[in-house]
Coordinates of C-alpha atoms and ligand atoms in Angstrom, one line a residue:
M1 CA -1.4 22.4 15.8
P2 CA -0.2 19.3 17.7
L3 CA -2.7 16.6 17.9
S4 CA -3.7 14.9 21.1
P5 CA -3.4 12.3 22.8
Q6 CA -0.3 12.9 24.8
P7 CA 2.5 10.3 25.1
M8 CA 2.0 7.6 27.7
I9 CA 4.4 5.5 29.8
V10 CA 4.3 2.0 28.4
S11 CA 5.9 -0.9 30.4
Q12 CA 8.3 -3.1 28.6
G13 CA 8.0 -5.8 31.3
A14 CA 11.1 -7.3 32.8
R15 CA 13.3 -6.7 29.8
S16 CA 14.0 -3.0 30.3
A17 CA 12.8 0.2 32.0
S18 CA 9.5 1.7 30.9
V19 CA 9.7 4.1 27.9
I20 CA 7.5 6.8 26.6
V21 CA 5.7 5.7 23.4
K22 CA 3.6 7.7 20.9
V23 CA 3.2 6.1 17.5
L24 CA 2.5 7.7 14.1
I25 CA 1.2 5.1 11.6
L26 CA 1.6 6.0 7.9
G27 CA -1.3 4.2 6.4
G28 CA -3.3 3.5 3.3
T29 CA -3.0 -0.3 3.5
T30 CA -4.9 -3.2 5.2
E31 CA -1.8 -3.8 7.3
A32 CA -1.8 -0.2 8.6
S33 CA -5.5 -0.6 9.6
A34 CA -4.8 -3.9 11.3
L35 CA -2.0 -2.2 13.3
A36 CA -4.2 0.7 14.3
R37 CA -6.7 -1.7 15.6
V38 CA -4.3 -3.6 17.9
V39 CA -2.5 -0.5 18.9
A40 CA -5.8 1.0 20.0
E41 CA -6.8 -2.2 21.8
S42 CA -3.4 -2.2 23.6
G43 CA -3.9 1.4 24.8
I44 CA -0.8 2.7 23.0
P45 CA -1.2 6.4 22.1
A46 CA -1.2 6.6 18.4
L47 CA -2.0 8.8 15.4
F48 CA -2.9 7.6 11.9
S49 CA -2.1 9.4 8.7
Y50 CA -3.7 9.0 5.3
A51 CA -2.4 10.6 2.1
G52 CA -6.0 11.5 1.1
R53 CA -6.1 9.7 -2.2
V54 CA -9.5 8.0 -1.8
A55 CA -12.9 9.8 -1.2
S56 CA -13.9 7.9 1.9
P57 CA -11.0 6.2 3.7
R58 CA -11.8 3.6 6.3
P59 CA -12.4 5.1 9.7
Q60 CA -9.6 4.3 12.2
P61 CA -9.9 3.7 16.0
V62 CA -7.1 6.2 16.7
E63 CA -6.9 9.9 15.9
T64 CA -6.5 10.4 12.2
R65 CA -5.1 13.1 10.0
V66 CA -5.4 13.3 6.2
G67 CA -3.1 14.9 3.6
G68 CA 0.6 15.2 2.8
F69 CA 3.0 16.6 5.5
G70 CA 4.9 18.9 3.1
G71 CA 8.0 16.7 2.4
V72 CA 10.7 15.7 4.8
D73 CA 10.7 19.1 6.5
G74 CA 6.9 19.0 7.1
L75 CA 7.1 15.4 8.4
A76 CA 10.0 16.2 10.7
R77 CA 8.1 19.2 12.1
F78 CA 5.0 17.1 12.6
L79 CA 6.9 14.4 14.5
A80 CA 8.4 17.0 16.8
D81 CA 5.2 19.0 17.3
N82 CA 3.3 15.9 18.2
R83 CA 6.0 14.4 20.3
V84 CA 6.0 11.2 18.3
T85 CA 8.5 8.6 19.5
H86 CA 7.9 5.8 17.0
L87 CA 7.1 6.0 13.3
V88 CA 5.6 3.0 11.5
D89 CA 5.7 3.2 7.8
A90 CA 2.9 0.9 6.8
T91 CA 2.3 2.5 3.4
H92 CA 2.0 0.5 0.2
P93 CA 5.2 -1.0 -1.1
F94 CA 4.9 1.3 -4.2
A95 CA 4.5 4.4 -2.1
S96 CA 8.2 5.0 -2.5
Q97 CA 8.4 8.8 -1.9
M98 CA 6.6 8.6 1.4
S99 CA 8.9 5.8 2.6
H100 CA 12.1 7.7 1.6
N101 CA 10.7 10.8 3.4
A102 CA 10.0 8.8 6.5
V103 CA 13.6 7.6 6.6
A104 CA 15.0 11.1 6.2
A105 CA 12.6 12.7 8.8
A106 CA 13.3 9.9 11.3
D107 CA 17.1 10.4 10.9
R108 CA 16.7 14.1 11.4
T109 CA 14.5 13.9 14.5
G110 CA 15.8 10.8 16.2
V111 CA 12.3 9.2 16.0
R112 CA 12.6 5.4 15.8
L113 CA 11.3 4.0 12.5
M114 CA 10.0 0.7 11.5
G115 CA 8.6 -0.4 8.1
L116 CA 5.6 -2.8 8.1
T117 CA 5.6 -4.3 4.7
R118 CA 3.8 -7.2 3.0
L119 CA 5.9 -9.9 1.5
P120 CA 5.8 -9.8 -2.3
W121 CA 3.8 -12.3 -4.3
T122 CA 5.8 -15.2 -5.7
P123 CA 4.7 -17.4 -8.6
V124 CA 3.5 -21.0 -8.1
P125 CA 3.3 -23.8 -10.7
G126 CA 0.8 -22.9 -13.4
D127 CA 1.5 -19.2 -13.2
Q128 CA 2.6 -17.5 -16.4
W129 CA 4.3 -14.4 -15.1
Q130 CA 6.6 -12.0 -16.8
H131 CA 8.4 -9.6 -14.5
V132 CA 9.2 -6.0 -15.3
P133 CA 11.0 -3.6 -13.1
D134 CA 8.6 -0.6 -13.4
I135 CA 5.5 0.8 -15.1
E136 CA 7.4 2.2 -18.1
A137 CA 8.9 -1.3 -18.8
A138 CA 5.3 -2.8 -18.6
V139 CA 4.2 -0.3 -21.2
D140 CA 7.0 -1.3 -23.5
V141 CA 6.1 -5.0 -23.1
V142 CA 2.5 -4.6 -24.2
A143 CA 3.5 -3.0 -27.5
G144 CA 1.9 -5.8 -29.6
P145 CA -1.6 -6.0 -31.2
A146 CA -4.8 -5.0 -29.5
E147 CA -5.8 -7.1 -26.5
R148 CA -8.2 -6.8 -23.6
I149 CA -6.0 -6.1 -20.6
M150 CA -7.0 -6.0 -16.9
L151 CA -4.8 -3.0 -15.8
A152 CA -4.7 -3.3 -12.0
I153 CA -2.3 -0.5 -11.1
G154 CA -4.7 2.0 -9.5
R155 CA -5.5 5.3 -11.2
M156 CA -2.3 7.3 -10.6
H157 CA -0.1 6.1 -13.5
L158 CA -2.7 5.4 -16.2
D159 CA -1.2 8.1 -18.4
A160 CA 1.9 5.9 -19.1
F161 CA -0.4 3.5 -21.0
T162 CA -1.5 6.1 -23.5
R163 CA 1.6 5.0 -25.4
Q164 CA -0.3 1.7 -26.1
P165 CA -3.8 3.1 -27.0
Q166 CA -4.6 0.0 -29.1
H167 CA -5.8 -2.1 -26.1
H168 CA -9.1 -2.2 -24.3
Y169 CA -8.2 -1.7 -20.6
L170 CA -10.3 -3.0 -17.7
L171 CA -9.6 -0.7 -14.8
R172 CA -10.7 -1.6 -11.2
L173 CA -10.7 1.6 -9.1
V174 CA -11.6 2.3 -5.5
D175 CA -13.6 5.5 -6.4
T176 CA -15.6 6.5 -9.4
P177 CA -13.0 8.6 -11.4
Q178 CA -13.6 12.3 -11.2
A179 CA -11.2 13.1 -14.1
A180 CA -11.4 11.7 -17.6
I181 CA -9.6 8.4 -18.0
P182 CA -6.7 9.1 -20.5
L183 CA -7.1 5.7 -22.3
P184 CA -9.3 5.7 -25.4
H185 CA -10.7 2.2 -24.9
H186 CA -11.5 1.2 -21.3
T187 CA -14.1 -0.1 -18.9
V188 CA -14.1 1.0 -15.3
T189 CA -15.3 -1.2 -12.4
V190 CA -15.5 0.5 -9.0
D191 CA -14.8 -1.9 -6.2
R192 CA -12.7 -2.2 -3.1
G193 CA -10.9 -5.3 -1.9
P194 CA -10.6 -7.8 -0.5
F195 CA -11.5 -9.6 -3.7
T196 CA -12.5 -13.3 -4.1
V197 CA -11.2 -15.8 -6.7
D198 CA -14.8 -16.5 -7.8
G199 CA -15.5 -12.8 -8.3
D200 CA -12.2 -12.2 -10.1
R201 CA -12.6 -15.3 -12.3
A202 CA -16.1 -14.0 -13.3
L203 CA -14.6 -10.5 -13.9
L204 CA -11.9 -11.8 -16.2
T205 CA -14.2 -14.1 -18.1
T206 CA -17.0 -11.6 -18.5
H207 CA -14.7 -8.9 -19.9
G208 CA -12.8 -11.4 -22.2
I209 CA -9.5 -10.5 -20.6
D210 CA -6.3 -11.7 -22.5
Q211 CA -3.8 -10.7 -19.8
V212 CA -3.4 -9.1 -16.4
V213 CA -1.0 -6.2 -15.7
C214 CA -0.5 -5.5 -12.0
K215 CA 1.9 -4.3 -9.4
N216 CA 3.5 -6.8 -7.0
A217 CA 1.5 -5.4 -4.1
G218 CA 1.7 -8.6 -2.0
G219 CA -0.8 -9.5 0.7
T220 CA -4.2 -11.3 0.5
G221 CA -6.5 -8.4 -0.4
A222 CA -5.8 -8.4 -4.1
D223 CA -4.2 -11.7 -4.9
A224 CA -7.5 -13.4 -6.1
K225 CA -6.9 -12.1 -9.6
L226 CA -3.6 -14.0 -9.8
T227 CA -5.3 -17.3 -8.8
A228 CA -8.1 -16.6 -11.3
A229 CA -5.6 -15.8 -14.0
R230 CA -3.7 -19.1 -13.3
E231 CA -7.0 -21.1 -13.4
L232 CA -7.9 -19.4 -16.7
G233 CA -4.4 -19.9 -18.2
L234 CA -3.9 -16.1 -18.6
P235 CA -0.5 -14.4 -18.6
V236 CA 0.3 -11.9 -15.9
L237 CA 2.7 -9.0 -16.4
M238 CA 4.0 -8.4 -12.9
I239 CA 5.5 -5.0 -12.1
D240 CA 8.2 -5.5 -9.5
R241 CA 8.5 -3.3 -6.4
P242 CA 10.8 -0.3 -6.2
E243 CA 13.8 -0.8 -4.0
P244 CA 12.8 0.1 -0.4
P245 CA 15.0 2.7 1.4
P246 CA 17.5 1.4 4.0
R247 CA 15.5 0.8 7.2
Q248 CA 14.4 -1.8 9.6
E249 CA 11.4 -3.7 8.3
V250 CA 9.0 -6.4 9.6
H251 CA 6.1 -8.1 8.0
T252 CA 3.5 -8.7 10.8
V253 CA 1.6 -6.5 13.2
D254 CA 2.8 -8.7 16.1
D255 CA 6.4 -7.9 15.1
V256 CA 5.6 -4.1 15.3
L257 CA 4.0 -4.6 18.7
A258 CA 7.1 -6.5 19.9
W259 CA 9.2 -3.6 18.6
L260 CA 7.0 -1.2 20.5
G261 CA 7.9 -3.1 23.7
H262 CA 4.6 -4.9 24.0
D263 CA 4.1 -8.6 24.4
A264 CA 2.2 -9.7 21.2
D265 CA 0.3 -12.3 23.3
L266 CA -1.4 -9.6 25.4
G267 CA -4.8 -9.9 23.8
V268 CA -3.8 -8.9 20.3
Ligands
NAP1 P1 4.0 8.4 -2.6 O1 4.1 8.6 -4.1 O2 5.1 7.6 -1.9 O3 3.8 9.7 -1.8 C1 3.6 11.0 -2.4 C2 3.3 12.0 -1.3 O4 2.0 11.7 -0.8 C3 4.2 11.9 -0.1 O5 5.4 12.6 -0.4 C4 3.3 12.5 0.9 O6 3.2 13.9 0.7 C5 2.0 12.0 0.6 N1 1.7 10.7 1.3 C6 1.8 9.5 0.9 N2 1.4 8.6 1.9 C7 1.0 9.4 2.9 C8 0.4 9.1 4.2 N3 0.2 7.8 4.6 N4 0.1 10.1 5.0 C9 0.4 11.4 4.6 N5 0.9 11.8 3.4 C10 1.2 10.8 2.6 O7 2.6 7.6 -2.3 P2 1.5 7.1 -3.3 O8 2.1 5.9 -4.1 O9 0.9 8.2 -4.0 O10 0.5 6.5 -2.3 C11 -0.4 7.4 -1.5 C12 -1.1 6.6 -0.5 O11 -1.9 5.5 -1.1 C13 -0.2 5.9 0.5 O12 -0.7 6.1 1.8 C14 -0.2 4.4 0.2 O13 -0.1 3.6 1.3 C15 -1.6 4.3 -0.5 N6 -1.6 3.3 -1.6 C16 -0.7 3.4 -2.6 C17 -0.7 2.5 -3.6 C18 0.3 2.5 -4.7 O14 0.2 1.6 -5.6 N7 1.2 3.5 -4.8 C19 -1.7 1.4 -3.6 C20 -2.6 1.4 -2.5 C21 -2.5 2.3 -1.5 P3 4.2 15.0 1.5 O15 5.5 14.9 0.8 O16 3.5 16.3 1.3 O17 4.3 14.6 2.9

């Protein structure tokens, strides 16, 4: 069933004629929520989509759906059924499958696509980072003697680290895990960002952490652990991002609004 609301005429000012705009935001990130807020405030018709990975996702000020679309075919059908004109892929930089599907479905339907992506974190003096291209490479790197590792990669790919069962892993998860954690030695802390440097310094110290393993998520919600690791002289194993699909991409909500034909100064 198509979701309401219906498309609306949105003026693009003096630059061009008015266009019909209805936006689908692929979410699951702080940036997606920020975009939903300003889009709602601007009166732009929009839908918001969550994958449904967390138990209680943040409520959004626009109509929200939860769950996969059913691949490229399902997403293309959804775009057409709901008369979506603009698709904003504001998913996490590691949500590679969804981003590739968005490109394919936009190509097929003619819906305009924009990626809203955080810039990656970059090291500053004092950081001790080692870069690896993916999770499997990170698992290879931690092949040494037992350590206490903060493994900040979410819950989806913990299985990979069963190859290194000697370590004690500190896992910070959004929800209390429903399934058994596959790692023999671990501690779970349930918390949701944004995190603070003081909090993360205390976390790393209390748990006697020797190194941090994390994905290069970028943004400010989860970078406190990097500052805390630097201050404590701890090494960080940084899993670099997968290659994004070929598409237009911006890094700020204002840039998305400008793309949608709105003046970013209009109260947003
Ligand atoms: P993924 O591997 O790229 O996507 C797997 C499948 O999940 C997609 O093919 C799609 O299913 C569904 N999906 C993903 N994002 C969706 C969305 N916003 N709305 C509807 N369906 C969606 O994604 P992932 O890495 O599992 O991430 C899932 C969600 O968690 C994303 O929304 C992402 O923004 C968020 N997240 C991911 C990470 C991370 O490290 N990967 C971290 C924080 C938040 P169908 O093919 O059936 O459409």
